Amino acid sequence: MSTCTARVLLCLSEKGLEYDWCRSTRCRREPISNNLIHLPFGQIPAFEDFVQTFALLSESRAICKYLLRSSSFTESSIVDEWMEAEAHRFIIGQIIVIPAFQLVPDEKVIGTELEKLGKVLDVYEERLSKCRYLAGHYTMADMNHIPCLFYFMKTPYATAVTSRSPSK
């Protein structure tokens, strides 16, 4: 269910990269087992690259950027911009994360999140009306949105945001 893990798996799959999957038993904020203690923030997914150089990363977006750095600086910067938009503007914690932990979401916060998300989707609509993909062609900028959108579209709030007219 981890959108972060799904993001990394999508990236690995799209790049056609081979990897070893090591499943963690960590779930629902349980203490970190000894084999994960070396992670700076103690979170999953974690990524180690022993082929090129030793790299230990634990932020899903950083892992994906590491895997995708074969493009030009300009292209990488455009992809980074849209990945940052997803990370910081695509706010749906009360709608997806809180219920996933069987906690009661705050409807007032959900209203605020939906209002902000509507404005963000207006920007996306404008961009995607000019080209099919966020960075001009299919990249991690597009893939990065899939895990959250997958869960969001299963909520009753999806129709409220996707059926409205763009605000001007």
JSON list of C-alpha atoms in Angstrom, two decimals:
[
{"chain": "A", "resi": 1, "resn": "MET", "atom": "CA", "xyz": [0.00, 0.00, 0.00]},
{"chain": "A", "resi": 2, "resn": "SER", "atom": "CA", "xyz": [2.97, 2.34, 0.27]},
{"chain": "A", "resi": 3, "resn": "THR", "atom": "CA", "xyz": [2.80, 5.01, -2.41]},
{"chain": "A", "resi": 4, "resn": "CYS", "atom": "CA", "xyz": [6.51, 5.61, -1.88]},
{"chain": "A", "resi": 5, "resn": "THR", "atom": "CA", "xyz": [7.37, 1.98, -2.57]},
{"chain": "A", "resi": 6, "resn": "ALA", "atom": "CA", "xyz": [5.02, 1.95, -5.57]},
{"chain": "A", "resi": 7, "resn": "ARG", "atom": "CA", "xyz": [6.78, 5.05, -6.94]},
{"chain": "A", "resi": 8, "resn": "VAL", "atom": "CA", "xyz": [10.20, 3.32, -6.80]},
{"chain": "A", "resi": 9, "resn": "LEU", "atom": "CA", "xyz": [8.84, 0.07, -8.29]},
{"chain": "A", "resi": 10, "resn": "LEU", "atom": "CA", "xyz": [7.29, 2.03, -11.18]},
{"chain": "A", "resi": 11, "resn": "CYS", "atom": "CA", "xyz": [10.61, 3.73, -11.82]},
{"chain": "A", "resi": 12, "resn": "LEU", "atom": "CA", "xyz": [12.55, 0.45, -11.76]},
{"chain": "A", "resi": 13, "resn": "SER", "atom": "CA", "xyz": [10.00, -1.14, -14.07]},
{"chain": "A", "resi": 14, "resn": "GLU", "atom": "CA", "xyz": [9.91, 1.75, -16.55]},
{"chain": "A", "resi": 15, "resn": "LYS", "atom": "CA", "xyz": [13.71, 1.82, -16.72]},
{"chain": "A", "resi": 16, "resn": "GLY", "atom": "CA", "xyz": [13.80, -1.98, -17.18]},
{"chain": "A", "resi": 17, "resn": "LEU", "atom": "CA", "xyz": [16.26, -2.29, -14.31]},
{"chain": "A", "resi": 18, "resn": "GLU", "atom": "CA", "xyz": [16.91, -5.49, -12.42]},
{"chain": "A", "resi": 19, "resn": "TYR", "atom": "CA", "xyz": [16.67, -5.37, -8.64]},
{"chain": "A", "resi": 20, "resn": "ASP", "atom": "CA", "xyz": [16.47, -7.59, -5.60]},
{"chain": "A", "resi": 21, "resn": "TRP", "atom": "CA", "xyz": [13.31, -7.16, -3.55]},
{"chain": "A", "resi": 22, "resn": "CYS", "atom": "CA", "xyz": [13.80, -7.44, 0.19]},
{"chain": "A", "resi": 23, "resn": "ARG", "atom": "CA", "xyz": [10.49, -7.31, 2.00]},
{"chain": "A", "resi": 24, "resn": "SER", "atom": "CA", "xyz": [10.36, -5.50, 5.31]},
{"chain": "A", "resi": 25, "resn": "THR", "atom": "CA", "xyz": [8.20, -6.63, 8.18]},
{"chain": "A", "resi": 26, "resn": "ARG", "atom": "CA", "xyz": [7.78, -3.02, 9.28]},
{"chain": "A", "resi": 27, "resn": "CYS", "atom": "CA", "xyz": [4.16, -1.96, 9.31]},
{"chain": "A", "resi": 28, "resn": "ARG", "atom": "CA", "xyz": [2.00, 0.57, 11.14]},
{"chain": "A", "resi": 29, "resn": "ARG", "atom": "CA", "xyz": [4.84, 2.52, 12.68]},
{"chain": "A", "resi": 30, "resn": "GLU", "atom": "CA", "xyz": [6.35, -0.45, 14.49]},
{"chain": "A", "resi": 31, "resn": "PRO", "atom": "CA", "xyz": [9.91, -0.04, 15.76]},
{"chain": "A", "resi": 32, "resn": "ILE", "atom": "CA", "xyz": [12.57, -0.44, 13.10]},
{"chain": "A", "resi": 33, "resn": "SER", "atom": "CA", "xyz": [14.24, -3.82, 13.00]},
{"chain": "A", "resi": 34, "resn": "ASN", "atom": "CA", "xyz": [18.02, -4.07, 13.37]},
{"chain": "A", "resi": 35, "resn": "ASN", "atom": "CA", "xyz": [18.52, -4.68, 9.65]},
{"chain": "A", "resi": 36, "resn": "LEU", "atom": "CA", "xyz": [17.02, -1.23, 8.85]},
{"chain": "A", "resi": 37, "resn": "ILE", "atom": "CA", "xyz": [18.67, 0.72, 11.65]},
{"chain": "A", "resi": 38, "resn": "HIS", "atom": "CA", "xyz": [21.34, 2.14, 9.31]},
{"chain": "A", "resi": 39, "resn": "LEU", "atom": "CA", "xyz": [18.74, 4.18, 7.40]},
{"chain": "A", "resi": 40, "resn": "PRO", "atom": "CA", "xyz": [19.03, 7.83, 8.40]},
{"chain": "A", "resi": 41, "resn": "PHE", "atom": "CA", "xyz": [15.29, 8.38, 8.79]},
{"chain": "A", "resi": 42, "resn": "GLY", "atom": "CA", "xyz": [14.41, 4.72, 9.43]},
{"chain": "A", "resi": 43, "resn": "GLN", "atom": "CA", "xyz": [11.86, 4.52, 6.65]},
{"chain": "A", "resi": 44, "resn": "ILE", "atom": "CA", "xyz": [11.03, 2.47, 3.62]},
{"chain": "A", "resi": 45, "resn": "PRO", "atom": "CA", "xyz": [11.57, 2.14, 0.75]},
{"chain": "A", "resi": 46, "resn": "ALA", "atom": "CA", "xyz": [15.32, 1.90, 1.00]},
{"chain": "A", "resi": 47, "resn": "PHE", "atom": "CA", "xyz": [17.69, 1.55, -1.92]},
{"chain": "A", "resi": 48, "resn": "GLU", "atom": "CA", "xyz": [21.29, 0.35, -2.05]},
{"chain": "A", "resi": 49, "resn": "ASP", "atom": "CA", "xyz": [23.35, 0.42, -5.26]},
{"chain": "A", "resi": 50, "resn": "PHE", "atom": "CA", "xyz": [26.42, -1.78, -5.09]},
{"chain": "A", "resi": 51, "resn": "VAL", "atom": "CA", "xyz": [27.03, -1.88, -8.85]},
{"chain": "A", "resi": 52, "resn": "GLN", "atom": "CA", "xyz": [28.08, 1.66, -9.80]},
{"chain": "A", "resi": 53, "resn": "THR", "atom": "CA", "xyz": [28.99, 3.08, -6.42]},
{"chain": "A", "resi": 54, "resn": "PHE", "atom": "CA", "xyz": [27.71, 2.43, -2.97]},
{"chain": "A", "resi": 55, "resn": "ALA", "atom": "CA", "xyz": [24.58, 4.48, -2.49]},
{"chain": "A", "resi": 56, "resn": "LEU", "atom": "CA", "xyz": [22.10, 4.19, 0.36]},
{"chain": "A", "resi": 57, "resn": "LEU", "atom": "CA", "xyz": [18.93, 6.20, -0.15]},
{"chain": "A", "resi": 58, "resn": "SER", "atom": "CA", "xyz": [15.66, 6.17, 1.77]},
{"chain": "A", "resi": 59, "resn": "GLU", "atom": "CA", "xyz": [13.52, 8.87, 0.16]},
{"chain": "A", "resi": 60, "resn": "SER", "atom": "CA", "xyz": [11.46, 7.52, -2.73]},
{"chain": "A", "resi": 61, "resn": "ARG", "atom": "CA", "xyz": [11.77, 10.64, -4.86]},
{"chain": "A", "resi": 62, "resn": "ALA", "atom": "CA", "xyz": [15.55, 10.75, -4.32]},
{"chain": "A", "resi": 63, "resn": "ILE", "atom": "CA", "xyz": [15.78, 7.07, -5.27]},
{"chain": "A", "resi": 64, "resn": "CYS", "atom": "CA", "xyz": [13.88, 7.74, -8.50]},
{"chain": "A", "resi": 65, "resn": "LYS", "atom": "CA", "xyz": [16.00, 10.77, -9.33]},
{"chain": "A", "resi": 66, "resn": "TYR", "atom": "CA", "xyz": [19.14, 8.68, -8.76]},
{"chain": "A", "resi": 67, "resn": "LEU", "atom": "CA", "xyz": [17.82, 6.02, -11.15]},
{"chain": "A", "resi": 68, "resn": "LEU", "atom": "CA", "xyz": [16.84, 8.57, -13.81]},
{"chain": "A", "resi": 69, "resn": "ARG", "atom": "CA", "xyz": [19.92, 10.82, -13.99]},
{"chain": "A", "resi": 70, "resn": "SER", "atom": "CA", "xyz": [20.81, 9.65, -17.51]},
{"chain": "A", "resi": 71, "resn": "SER", "atom": "CA", "xyz": [18.98, 12.63, -19.07]},
{"chain": "A", "resi": 72, "resn": "SER", "atom": "CA", "xyz": [20.23, 16.15, -19.73]},
{"chain": "A", "resi": 73, "resn": "PHE", "atom": "CA", "xyz": [20.43, 18.77, -16.99]},
{"chain": "A", "resi": 74, "resn": "THR", "atom": "CA", "xyz": [17.59, 20.80, -18.54]},
{"chain": "A", "resi": 75, "resn": "GLU", "atom": "CA", "xyz": [15.35, 17.76, -18.90]},
{"chain": "A", "resi": 76, "resn": "SER", "atom": "CA", "xyz": [16.21, 16.60, -15.37]},
{"chain": "A", "resi": 77, "resn": "SER", "atom": "CA", "xyz": [15.33, 20.05, -14.02]},
{"chain": "A", "resi": 78, "resn": "ILE", "atom": "CA", "xyz": [11.92, 20.04, -15.72]},
{"chain": "A", "resi": 79, "resn": "VAL", "atom": "CA", "xyz": [11.19, 16.56, -14.36]},
{"chain": "A", "resi": 80, "resn": "ASP", "atom": "CA", "xyz": [12.38, 17.68, -10.91]},
{"chain": "A", "resi": 81, "resn": "GLU", "atom": "CA", "xyz": [10.02, 20.67, -11.00]},
{"chain": "A", "resi": 82, "resn": "TRP", "atom": "CA", "xyz": [6.95, 18.46, -11.60]},
{"chain": "A", "resi": 83, "resn": "MET", "atom": "CA", "xyz": [8.14, 15.89, -9.05]},
{"chain": "A", "resi": 84, "resn": "GLU", "atom": "CA", "xyz": [8.41, 18.69, -6.49]},
{"chain": "A", "resi": 85, "resn": "ALA", "atom": "CA", "xyz": [4.91, 19.88, -7.42]},
{"chain": "A", "resi": 86, "resn": "GLU", "atom": "CA", "xyz": [3.59, 16.39, -6.67]},
{"chain": "A", "resi": 87, "resn": "ALA", "atom": "CA", "xyz": [5.55, 16.19, -3.42]},
{"chain": "A", "resi": 88, "resn": "HIS", "atom": "CA", "xyz": [4.54, 19.58, -2.01]},
{"chain": "A", "resi": 89, "resn": "ARG", "atom": "CA", "xyz": [1.31, 20.64, -3.68]},
{"chain": "A", "resi": 90, "resn": "PHE", "atom": "CA", "xyz": [-0.58, 17.39, -4.21]},
{"chain": "A", "resi": 91, "resn": "ILE", "atom": "CA", "xyz": [-1.78, 17.35, -0.60]},
{"chain": "A", "resi": 92, "resn": "ILE", "atom": "CA", "xyz": [-4.21, 14.51, 0.16]},
{"chain": "A", "resi": 93, "resn": "GLY", "atom": "CA", "xyz": [-3.04, 13.21, 3.54]},
{"chain": "A", "resi": 94, "resn": "GLN", "atom": "CA", "xyz": [-6.39, 13.53, 5.30]},
{"chain": "A", "resi": 95, "resn": "ILE", "atom": "CA", "xyz": [-8.12, 11.86, 2.34]},
{"chain": "A", "resi": 96, "resn": "ILE", "atom": "CA", "xyz": [-5.82, 8.84, 1.91]},
{"chain": "A", "resi": 97, "resn": "VAL", "atom": "CA", "xyz": [-3.22, 8.49, 4.66]},
{"chain": "A", "resi": 98, "resn": "ILE", "atom": "CA", "xyz": [-5.35, 9.11, 7.76]},
{"chain": "A", "resi": 99, "resn": "PRO", "atom": "CA", "xyz": [-8.11, 6.65, 6.72]},
{"chain": "A", "resi": 100, "resn": "ALA", "atom": "CA", "xyz": [-5.47, 4.04, 5.80]},
{"chain": "A", "resi": 101, "resn": "PHE", "atom": "CA", "xyz": [-4.48, 3.99, 9.49]},
{"chain": "A", "resi": 102, "resn": "GLN", "atom": "CA", "xyz": [-8.17, 3.68, 10.43]},
{"chain": "A", "resi": 103, "resn": "LEU", "atom": "CA", "xyz": [-8.18, 7.13, 11.98]},
{"chain": "A", "resi": 104, "resn": "VAL", "atom": "CA", "xyz": [-10.96, 9.66, 11.54]},
{"chain": "A", "resi": 105, "resn": "PRO", "atom": "CA", "xyz": [-10.07, 12.40, 9.08]},
{"chain": "A", "resi": 106, "resn": "ASP", "atom": "CA", "xyz": [-10.84, 16.05, 9.78]},
{"chain": "A", "resi": 107, "resn": "GLU", "atom": "CA", "xyz": [-13.55, 17.15, 7.32]},
{"chain": "A", "resi": 108, "resn": "LYS", "atom": "CA", "xyz": [-12.54, 20.81, 7.65]},
{"chain": "A", "resi": 109, "resn": "VAL", "atom": "CA", "xyz": [-8.95, 19.94, 6.66]},
{"chain": "A", "resi": 110, "resn": "ILE", "atom": "CA", "xyz": [-10.28, 17.77, 3.82]},
{"chain": "A", "resi": 111, "resn": "GLY", "atom": "CA", "xyz": [-12.23, 20.77, 2.50]},
{"chain": "A", "resi": 112, "resn": "THR", "atom": "CA", "xyz": [-9.06, 22.85, 2.55]},
{"chain": "A", "resi": 113, "resn": "GLU", "atom": "CA", "xyz": [-7.06, 20.05, 0.88]},
{"chain": "A", "resi": 114, "resn": "LEU", "atom": "CA", "xyz": [-9.67, 19.66, -1.86]},
{"chain": "A", "resi": 115, "resn": "GLU", "atom": "CA", "xyz": [-9.70, 23.40, -2.51]},
{"chain": "A", "resi": 116, "resn": "LYS", "atom": "CA", "xyz": [-5.89, 23.47, -2.80]},
{"chain": "A", "resi": 117, "resn": "LEU", "atom": "CA", "xyz": [-5.88, 20.31, -4.93]},
{"chain": "A", "resi": 118, "resn": "GLY", "atom": "CA", "xyz": [-8.44, 21.87, -7.28]},
{"chain": "A", "resi": 119, "resn": "LYS", "atom": "CA", "xyz": [-6.15, 24.84, -7.87]},
{"chain": "A", "resi": 120, "resn": "VAL", "atom": "CA", "xyz": [-3.16, 22.54, -8.43]},
{"chain": "A", "resi": 121, "resn": "LEU", "atom": "CA", "xyz": [-5.17, 20.47, -10.91]},
{"chain": "A", "resi": 122, "resn": "ASP", "atom": "CA", "xyz": [-5.98, 23.69, -12.80]},
{"chain": "A", "resi": 123, "resn": "VAL", "atom": "CA", "xyz": [-2.23, 24.19, -13.31]},
{"chain": "A", "resi": 124, "resn": "TYR", "atom": "CA", "xyz": [-1.88, 20.57, -14.43]},
{"chain": "A", "resi": 125, "resn": "GLU", "atom": "CA", "xyz": [-4.82, 20.95, -16.82]},
{"chain": "A", "resi": 126, "resn": "GLU", "atom": "CA", "xyz": [-3.22, 24.03, -18.35]},
{"chain": "A", "resi": 127, "resn": "ARG", "atom": "CA", "xyz": [0.11, 22.21, -18.80]},
{"chain": "A", "resi": 128, "resn": "LEU", "atom": "CA", "xyz": [-1.45, 19.03, -20.16]},
{"chain": "A", "resi": 129, "resn": "SER", "atom": "CA", "xyz": [-3.64, 20.98, -22.59]},
{"chain": "A", "resi": 130, "resn": "LYS", "atom": "CA", "xyz": [-0.41, 22.03, -24.32]},
{"chain": "A", "resi": 131, "resn": "CYS", "atom": "CA", "xyz": [1.42, 18.72, -24.30]},
{"chain": "A", "resi": 132, "resn": "ARG", "atom": "CA", "xyz": [0.53, 15.16, -23.43]},
{"chain": "A", "resi": 133, "resn": "TYR", "atom": "CA", "xyz": [3.06, 14.79, -20.58]},
{"chain": "A", "resi": 134, "resn": "LEU", "atom": "CA", "xyz": [4.25, 17.08, -17.79]},
{"chain": "A", "resi": 135, "resn": "ALA", "atom": "CA", "xyz": [7.88, 17.25, -18.96]},
{"chain": "A", "resi": 136, "resn": "GLY", "atom": "CA", "xyz": [7.10, 17.04, -22.68]},
{"chain": "A", "resi": 137, "resn": "HIS", "atom": "CA", "xyz": [7.39, 13.27, -22.90]},
{"chain": "A", "resi": 138, "resn": "TYR", "atom": "CA", "xyz": [6.66, 10.40, -20.53]},
{"chain": "A", "resi": 139, "resn": "THR", "atom": "CA", "xyz": [8.99, 10.68, -17.52]},
{"chain": "A", "resi": 140, "resn": "MET", "atom": "CA", "xyz": [9.12, 10.10, -13.80]},
{"chain": "A", "resi": 141, "resn": "ALA", "atom": "CA", "xyz": [7.27, 13.42, -13.46]},
{"chain": "A", "resi": 142, "resn": "ASP", "atom": "CA", "xyz": [4.18, 11.61, -14.76]},
{"chain": "A", "resi": 143, "resn": "MET", "atom": "CA", "xyz": [4.87, 8.30, -13.01]},
{"chain": "A", "resi": 144, "resn": "ASN", "atom": "CA", "xyz": [5.39, 10.04, -9.68]},
{"chain": "A", "resi": 145, "resn": "HIS", "atom": "CA", "xyz": [1.70, 10.96, -9.56]},
{"chain": "A", "resi": 146, "resn": "ILE", "atom": "CA", "xyz": [0.35, 7.45, -10.21]},
{"chain": "A", "resi": 147, "resn": "PRO", "atom": "CA", "xyz": [0.51, 6.00, -6.65]},
{"chain": "A", "resi": 148, "resn": "CYS", "atom": "CA", "xyz": [-1.37, 8.88, -4.99]},
{"chain": "A", "resi": 149, "resn": "LEU", "atom": "CA", "xyz": [-3.82, 9.24, -7.87]},
{"chain": "A", "resi": 150, "resn": "PHE", "atom": "CA", "xyz": [-4.54, 5.51, -7.74]},
{"chain": "A", "resi": 151, "resn": "TYR", "atom": "CA", "xyz": [-5.71, 5.77, -4.13]},
{"chain": "A", "resi": 152, "resn": "PHE", "atom": "CA", "xyz": [-7.32, 9.19, -4.53]},
{"chain": "A", "resi": 153, "resn": "MET", "atom": "CA", "xyz": [-9.51, 8.01, -7.42]},
{"chain": "A", "resi": 154, "resn": "LYS", "atom": "CA", "xyz": [-10.94, 5.33, -5.11]},
{"chain": "A", "resi": 155, "resn": "THR", "atom": "CA", "xyz": [-12.26, 7.95, -2.68]},
{"chain": "A", "resi": 156, "resn": "PRO", "atom": "CA", "xyz": [-15.63, 9.70, -2.80]},
{"chain": "A", "resi": 157, "resn": "TYR", "atom": "CA", "xyz": [-13.75, 13.00, -3.09]},
{"chain": "A", "resi": 158, "resn": "ALA", "atom": "CA", "xyz": [-12.37, 12.21, -6.55]},
{"chain": "A", "resi": 159, "resn": "THR", "atom": "CA", "xyz": [-15.55, 13.12, -8.37]},
{"chain": "A", "resi": 160, "resn": "ALA", "atom": "CA", "xyz": [-15.85, 16.42, -6.47]},
{"chain": "A", "resi": 161, "resn": "VAL", "atom": "CA", "xyz": [-12.44, 17.54, -7.72]},
{"chain": "A", "resi": 162, "resn": "THR", "atom": "CA", "xyz": [-12.44, 16.01, -11.21]},
{"chain": "A", "resi": 163, "resn": "SER", "atom": "CA", "xyz": [-16.00, 17.09, -12.16]},
{"chain": "A", "resi": 164, "resn": "ARG", "atom": "CA", "xyz": [-15.63, 20.77, -11.29]},
{"chain": "A", "resi": 165, "resn": "SER", "atom": "CA", "xyz": [-14.85, 23.50, -13.81]},
{"chain": "A", "resi": 166, "resn": "PRO", "atom": "CA", "xyz": [-11.35, 24.96, -13.68]},
{"chain": "A", "resi": 167, "resn": "SER", "atom": "CA", "xyz": [-11.22, 28.19, -11.65]},
{"chain": "A", "resi": 168, "resn": "LYS", "atom": "CA", "xyz": [-10.09, 31.25, -13.51]}
]
